[in-house]
Coordinates of C-alpha atoms in Angstrom, one line a residue:
X1 CA 94.3 28.6 97.8
X2 CA 91.3 29.1 95.5
X3 CA 88.1 30.8 96.2
X4 CA 86.2 27.7 96.4
X5 CA 88.4 26.1 98.9
X6 CA 88.6 29.4 100.7
X7 CA 84.8 29.5 101.3
X8 CA 84.6 25.9 102.1
X9 CA 87.3 25.8 104.6
X10 CA 85.8 29.0 106.3
X11 CA 82.2 27.3 106.4
X12 CA 83.9 24.4 108.2
X13 CA 85.0 26.7 110.8
X14 CA 88.7 26.4 109.9
X15 CA 91.0 29.2 109.0
X16 CA 91.7 29.6 105.2
X17 CA 94.6 31.9 103.9
X18 CA 92.3 35.0 104.2
X19 CA 88.7 35.8 105.0
X20 CA 86.3 34.8 102.1
X21 CA 84.8 37.9 100.3
X22 CA 81.2 38.1 98.9
X23 CA 79.1 40.6 96.8
X24 CA 76.3 40.2 94.4
X25 CA 73.3 38.3 96.0
X26 CA 69.8 39.3 96.5
X27 CA 70.7 40.3 100.0
X28 CA 74.5 40.9 99.6
X29 CA 74.3 43.0 96.6
X30 CA 74.7 46.6 95.4
X31 CA 72.1 48.9 94.0
X32 CA 72.3 50.3 90.6
X33 CA 73.0 53.9 91.8
X34 CA 75.7 52.5 94.1
X35 CA 77.1 50.2 91.3
X36 CA 77.4 53.1 88.9
X37 CA 79.2 55.4 91.2
X38 CA 81.7 52.8 92.4
X39 CA 82.5 51.6 88.8
X40 CA 82.9 55.2 87.8
X41 CA 85.0 56.0 90.6
X42 CA 87.2 53.0 89.7
X43 CA 87.3 53.7 86.0
X44 CA 85.6 50.4 85.3
X45 CA 82.7 49.5 82.9
X46 CA 79.4 50.4 84.4
X47 CA 76.8 48.7 82.4
X48 CA 75.1 46.1 84.7
X49 CA 71.7 44.6 84.4
X50 CA 69.0 45.0 87.0
X51 CA 68.7 41.6 88.6
X52 CA 66.4 42.4 91.3
X53 CA 63.5 44.9 90.4
X54 CA 62.2 45.5 93.7
X55 CA 65.4 46.4 95.4
X56 CA 67.0 47.8 92.1
X57 CA 70.1 45.7 92.4
X58 CA 72.7 45.5 89.8
X59 CA 74.5 42.3 88.7
X60 CA 78.2 43.5 89.4
X61 CA 80.3 42.8 86.3
X62 CA 83.4 40.6 86.6
X63 CA 85.8 43.6 86.3
X64 CA 84.3 44.9 89.6
X65 CA 84.1 41.6 91.3
X66 CA 87.8 40.9 90.3
X67 CA 88.9 44.3 91.6
X68 CA 87.2 43.7 95.0
X69 CA 88.6 40.3 95.2
X70 CA 85.2 38.4 95.5
X71 CA 85.2 34.8 96.0
X72 CA 81.5 34.2 95.2
X73 CA 79.6 34.1 91.9
X74 CA 75.8 34.3 91.8
X75 CA 73.8 32.5 89.1
X76 CA 70.3 33.7 88.3
X77 CA 67.1 32.0 87.3
X78 CA 65.3 32.9 84.1
X79 CA 61.9 34.4 83.9
X80 CA 58.8 32.2 84.1
X81 CA 57.0 31.3 80.9
X82 CA 54.5 34.1 81.3
X83 CA 57.2 36.9 82.0
X84 CA 56.0 37.2 85.8
X85 CA 55.3 41.0 86.0
X86 CA 52.1 42.7 84.7
X87 CA 52.8 46.7 84.0
X88 CA 50.0 48.6 85.3
X89 CA 51.3 52.1 84.5
X90 CA 54.6 53.7 84.0
X91 CA 55.4 53.4 87.8
X92 CA 53.3 50.6 89.0
X93 CA 53.3 46.9 88.4
X94 CA 51.8 43.6 89.7
X95 CA 54.2 40.7 90.4
X96 CA 53.4 37.0 89.6
X97 CA 52.1 36.5 93.2
X98 CA 49.5 39.3 92.7
X99 CA 51.4 41.8 94.8
X100 CA 51.5 45.5 93.4
X101 CA 54.4 47.6 93.7
X102 CA 54.9 51.2 93.1
X103 CA 58.3 53.0 92.1
X104 CA 60.0 55.1 94.7
X105 CA 61.9 58.1 93.1
X106 CA 64.2 60.4 94.7
X107 CA 64.5 64.1 94.2
X108 CA 67.0 63.7 91.3
X109 CA 64.6 61.4 89.6
X110 CA 66.3 58.2 90.2
X111 CA 64.2 55.0 90.9
X112 CA 65.5 53.7 94.0
X113 CA 63.2 50.8 94.8
X114 CA 59.7 49.6 94.5
X115 CA 57.3 49.7 97.4
X116 CA 54.2 47.9 98.4
X117 CA 51.0 49.5 97.3
X118 CA 47.3 48.3 96.8
X119 CA 45.5 45.6 98.4
X120 CA 47.3 42.3 99.0
X121 CA 46.0 39.3 97.2
X122 CA 45.0 37.4 100.5
X123 CA 43.7 40.5 102.5
X124 CA 40.3 39.2 102.7
X125 CA 41.0 35.6 103.3
X126 CA 38.9 34.5 106.3
X127 CA 39.7 30.7 106.5
X128 CA 42.1 28.1 105.6
X129 CA 39.8 27.2 102.6
X130 CA 40.2 30.8 101.4
X131 CA 44.0 30.2 101.4
X132 CA 43.6 26.9 99.5
X133 CA 41.7 28.7 96.8
X134 CA 44.7 31.2 96.0
X135 CA 46.3 30.4 92.8
X136 CA 50.1 30.2 93.3
X137 CA 52.7 30.7 90.5
X138 CA 54.0 27.4 89.1
X139 CA 57.4 26.4 90.8
X140 CA 57.8 23.8 88.4
X141 CA 57.7 26.0 85.4
X142 CA 60.6 24.6 83.3
X143 CA 61.1 28.2 81.9
X144 CA 62.5 29.3 85.2
X145 CA 65.3 26.9 85.1
X146 CA 66.2 27.1 81.6
X147 CA 69.9 27.4 81.1
X148 CA 70.6 27.2 84.9
X149 CA 72.8 24.0 84.8
X150 CA 74.8 25.4 82.0
X151 CA 75.4 28.8 83.8
X152 CA 76.3 27.1 87.0
X153 CA 78.7 24.5 85.2
X154 CA 80.1 27.5 83.3
X155 CA 81.3 28.9 86.5
X156 CA 82.5 25.6 88.0
X157 CA 84.3 24.6 85.0
X158 CA 85.9 27.9 84.1
X159 CA 86.6 29.5 87.3
X160 CA 87.6 28.8 90.7
X161 CA 84.6 30.8 92.3
X162 CA 82.1 29.4 94.7
X163 CA 78.7 29.2 93.2
X164 CA 75.4 30.4 94.9
X165 CA 72.0 30.4 93.2
X166 CA 70.6 33.9 93.6
X167 CA 67.2 32.7 94.9
X168 CA 66.2 33.3 98.5
X169 CA 63.6 30.9 100.1
X170 CA 61.4 33.0 102.3
X171 CA 58.4 31.6 104.0
X172 CA 57.5 34.1 106.7
X173 CA 58.1 37.2 104.7
X174 CA 56.5 36.1 101.6
X175 CA 53.5 35.1 103.7
X176 CA 52.9 38.6 104.9
X177 CA 53.4 40.0 101.5
X178 CA 50.4 38.1 100.5
X179 CA 48.2 38.8 103.6
X180 CA 49.5 42.4 104.3
X181 CA 52.0 43.2 107.1
X182 CA 49.3 44.4 109.8
X183 CA 46.8 41.7 109.2
X184 CA 49.4 39.1 109.2
X185 CA 50.7 40.0 112.6
X186 CA 46.9 40.4 113.9
X187 CA 46.6 36.8 112.6
X188 CA 49.7 35.5 114.4
X189 CA 47.8 36.6 117.9
X190 CA 44.3 35.7 116.9
X191 CA 44.0 33.2 114.2
X192 CA 46.8 30.6 114.3
X193 CA 44.7 28.0 112.0
X194 CA 44.7 30.7 109.1
X195 CA 48.4 31.5 109.8
X196 CA 49.2 27.7 109.7
X197 CA 47.4 27.3 106.4
X198 CA 49.3 30.4 104.7
X199 CA 52.6 29.3 106.1
X200 CA 52.0 25.8 105.0
X201 CA 51.1 26.9 101.3
X202 CA 54.0 29.3 101.2
X203 CA 56.4 26.6 102.5
X204 CA 55.2 24.1 99.9
X205 CA 55.7 26.6 97.2
X206 CA 59.3 27.4 98.3
X207 CA 60.2 23.7 98.9
X208 CA 59.0 22.8 95.4
X209 CA 61.2 25.6 93.9
X210 CA 64.1 24.6 96.0
X211 CA 63.7 21.0 95.1
X212 CA 63.6 22.1 91.4
X213 CA 67.1 24.0 91.8
X214 CA 68.9 21.4 93.8
X215 CA 67.8 18.5 91.5
X216 CA 69.5 20.4 88.7
X217 CA 72.6 21.9 90.5
X218 CA 72.7 20.7 94.0
X219 CA 76.0 19.1 93.7
X220 CA 77.7 22.4 92.5
X221 CA 76.4 25.1 94.9
X222 CA 78.2 26.0 98.0
X223 CA 75.5 27.7 99.8
X224 CA 71.5 27.6 99.6
X225 CA 70.0 30.9 100.7
X226 CA 66.8 31.1 103.0
X227 CA 65.5 33.7 105.3
X228 CA 63.0 36.3 106.4
X229 CA 63.3 39.4 108.5
X230 CA 62.4 38.5 112.0
X231 CA 63.7 41.7 113.7
X232 CA 63.1 45.4 114.1
X233 CA 65.8 47.8 115.2
X234 CA 64.8 47.5 118.8
X235 CA 63.5 43.9 119.1
X236 CA 62.2 40.8 117.4
X237 CA 59.1 41.6 115.4
X238 CA 57.3 38.6 117.1
X239 CA 58.0 37.0 120.4
X240 CA 60.5 34.0 120.3
X241 CA 57.6 31.9 121.8
X242 CA 55.2 32.6 118.9
X243 CA 58.0 32.2 116.3
X244 CA 58.9 28.7 117.8
X245 CA 55.4 27.5 117.9
X246 CA 54.1 28.9 114.5
X247 CA 56.8 29.8 112.2
X248 CA 59.9 27.6 112.9
X249 CA 58.3 24.2 112.2
X250 CA 57.9 25.3 108.7
X251 CA 61.4 26.4 108.1
X252 CA 62.5 23.3 109.8
X253 CA 60.8 21.3 107.0
X254 CA 62.6 23.4 104.3
X255 CA 65.8 23.1 106.1
X256 CA 65.5 19.4 106.3
X257 CA 64.9 19.1 102.6
X258 CA 67.9 21.1 101.7
X259 CA 70.1 18.8 103.9
X260 CA 68.7 15.8 102.0
X261 CA 69.3 17.1 98.7
X262 CA 72.8 18.8 99.0
X263 CA 75.8 19.1 101.0
X264 CA 75.7 22.9 100.5
X265 CA 75.5 25.1 103.8
X266 CA 72.4 26.7 104.8
X267 CA 72.3 30.5 104.9
X268 CA 69.8 32.4 106.9
X269 CA 69.0 36.1 106.4
X270 CA 67.3 38.2 108.9
X271 CA 67.7 41.9 109.5
X272 CA 67.2 43.6 112.9
X273 CA 67.4 42.5 116.5
X274 CA 66.9 38.8 116.5
X275 CA 69.3 37.4 119.3
X276 CA 66.6 35.4 121.1
X277 CA 65.9 33.5 117.8
X278 CA 69.5 32.5 116.9
X279 CA 69.6 29.3 119.1
X280 CA 66.3 28.2 117.2
X281 CA 68.2 28.7 113.9
X282 CA 71.0 26.7 115.1
X283 CA 68.6 24.1 116.3
X284 CA 66.8 23.9 112.9
X285 CA 70.0 23.4 111.0
X286 CA 71.2 26.7 109.8
X287 CA 74.8 26.9 109.0
X288 CA 75.2 30.8 108.2
X289 CA 73.5 33.8 109.7
X290 CA 73.6 37.1 107.9
X291 CA 73.7 40.1 108.0
X292 CA 74.5 40.6 111.7
X293 CA 73.0 44.2 112.1
X294 CA 75.2 45.7 114.7
X295 CA 73.1 48.8 115.2
X296 CA 70.1 46.6 116.4
X297 CA 69.6 45.9 120.0
X298 CA 71.4 43.0 121.4
X299 CA 73.4 42.5 118.1
X300 CA 76.1 45.0 118.8
X301 CA 78.5 42.6 120.5
X302 CA 80.1 40.7 117.8
X303 CA 82.5 39.0 120.3
X304 CA 79.6 37.6 122.4
X305 CA 77.9 36.4 119.3
X306 CA 81.0 34.6 118.2
X307 CA 81.6 33.1 121.6
X308 CA 78.2 31.9 122.1
X309 CA 77.3 30.7 118.6
X310 CA 80.6 30.4 116.7
X311 CA 81.0 26.7 117.1
X312 CA 77.6 26.3 115.1
X313 CA 77.2 29.2 112.8
X314 CA 79.2 31.0 110.2
X315 CA 78.8 34.9 110.5
X316 CA 78.4 36.4 107.2
X317 CA 78.5 40.2 107.3
X318 CA 78.7 42.2 110.5
X319 CA 80.0 45.6 109.3
X320 CA 78.2 49.0 110.5
X321 CA 76.4 49.7 107.3
X322 CA 73.8 52.1 108.9
X323 CA 76.2 54.7 110.0
X324 CA 80.0 54.1 109.2
X325 CA 79.6 52.9 105.7
X326 CA 77.1 55.4 104.7
X327 CA 78.3 58.5 106.7
X328 CA 81.8 57.7 108.0
X329 CA 85.1 58.9 106.6
X330 CA 87.4 56.6 104.7
X331 CA 89.5 56.2 107.9
X332 CA 86.6 55.3 110.1
X333 CA 85.6 52.6 107.5
X334 CA 89.1 51.1 107.8
X335 CA 89.0 51.1 111.6
X336 CA 85.5 49.6 111.8
X337 CA 86.6 46.9 109.3
X338 CA 89.8 46.0 111.3
X339 CA 87.5 45.7 114.4
X340 CA 84.8 43.5 112.6
X341 CA 87.8 41.2 111.5
X342 CA 89.2 41.1 115.1
X343 CA 85.8 40.0 116.5
X344 CA 84.7 37.5 113.8
X345 CA 87.7 36.0 111.8
X346 CA 89.4 33.9 114.6
X347 CA 89.0 30.2 114.0
X348 CA 87.2 30.5 110.7
X349 CA 83.5 30.7 110.4
X350 CA 83.3 34.1 109.0
X351 CA 82.6 35.4 105.5
X352 CA 82.9 39.1 104.8
X353 CA 80.1 41.2 103.0
X354 CA 79.5 44.8 103.7
X355 CA 76.0 43.7 105.4
X356 CA 72.9 44.2 103.4
X357 CA 72.7 45.6 99.9
X358 CA 75.1 48.6 99.3
X359 CA 72.7 51.5 99.0
X360 CA 72.6 54.5 96.3
X361 CA 74.4 57.3 97.9
X362 CA 77.1 55.3 99.8
X363 CA 80.4 57.1 99.1
X364 CA 82.3 54.8 96.4
X365 CA 85.6 55.6 98.4
X366 CA 84.0 54.1 101.5
X367 CA 83.1 50.9 99.7
X368 CA 86.5 50.6 98.2
X369 CA 88.4 51.3 101.5
X370 CA 86.1 48.7 103.0
X371 CA 86.8 45.9 100.7
X372 CA 90.7 46.6 100.4
X373 CA 91.0 46.7 104.1
X374 CA 89.3 43.3 104.4
X375 CA 91.6 41.9 101.7
X376 CA 94.7 43.4 103.1
X377 CA 94.0 42.9 106.9
X378 CA 91.7 39.7 106.8
X379 CA 94.7 37.2 106.5
X380 CA 95.3 34.3 109.0

């Protein structure tokens, strides 16, 4: 059984020969520091370009992906015609949406990620008309999609790997990037008209980009990435009632578009405690839930999640990344990996990834033990 077949069978809630394995996406990736440590530990080539500036994610090379038996391959868009980012100083830049980000550097001088700084571009918007005057990047910019078809077809025609375009359509999260986190949540409670205008504009941008991608490569891709973080460690970040009334209808339009344009499955990413929202995701047409943050409240019981939602959702992730992967021993990693598989793999509907992106400082021997255990133990 090849990788593409393996993933398709698992996503259709059947049992393939083994659990499909993933690595390399915008929320299923590996940071530059972790990639360097892992490739050095394995004696593999370590030169990998940065494919996500904010999160400092590396593009894993083929040698590493093959060593870890990864079944997926991510294909990336090209830069916009104007290049996108504006460099403001050595450690500060402004992205194409007008959001400023500052470098976060550790004690050893390593760049870890870029964090928000400065004033959000829509911080002073007071009405829907103010939202309407905001100038969006052009989702139809042909430069973004230059070479996309060729890169996707190269994977399809020369490998047996499953193809995913490494762009995540985010409505809720991008909206608060533009408005500012605190003000956005105030608006949810006090100004639903402004929130609706902002979410509508963000939705239209994301739908336009998704349509451009699927028009070109929709028949080739296995999964379409969507998402936004809806949870904190302890609870959802907004009430399920507010989510359903104000946010969910915009995602429903996005998901409906995807269903019309491709047979690929819809992936939804949200960190945190989101148990009350899962039924709404299912109702909206989501096929895959990631990352299953098991240290978050009401997300720790993987068997319960499988029993309640396993007929409708494929679970993608679910490993204890916060404690075991980062701070556990190799043996603890192996045992947690086996428990994960026991909980999620029966009946199909499960794809393995470590959880969210593998962070700088995670011991490479833990990463290797995790992927090797999944490959060895995750057989049907």
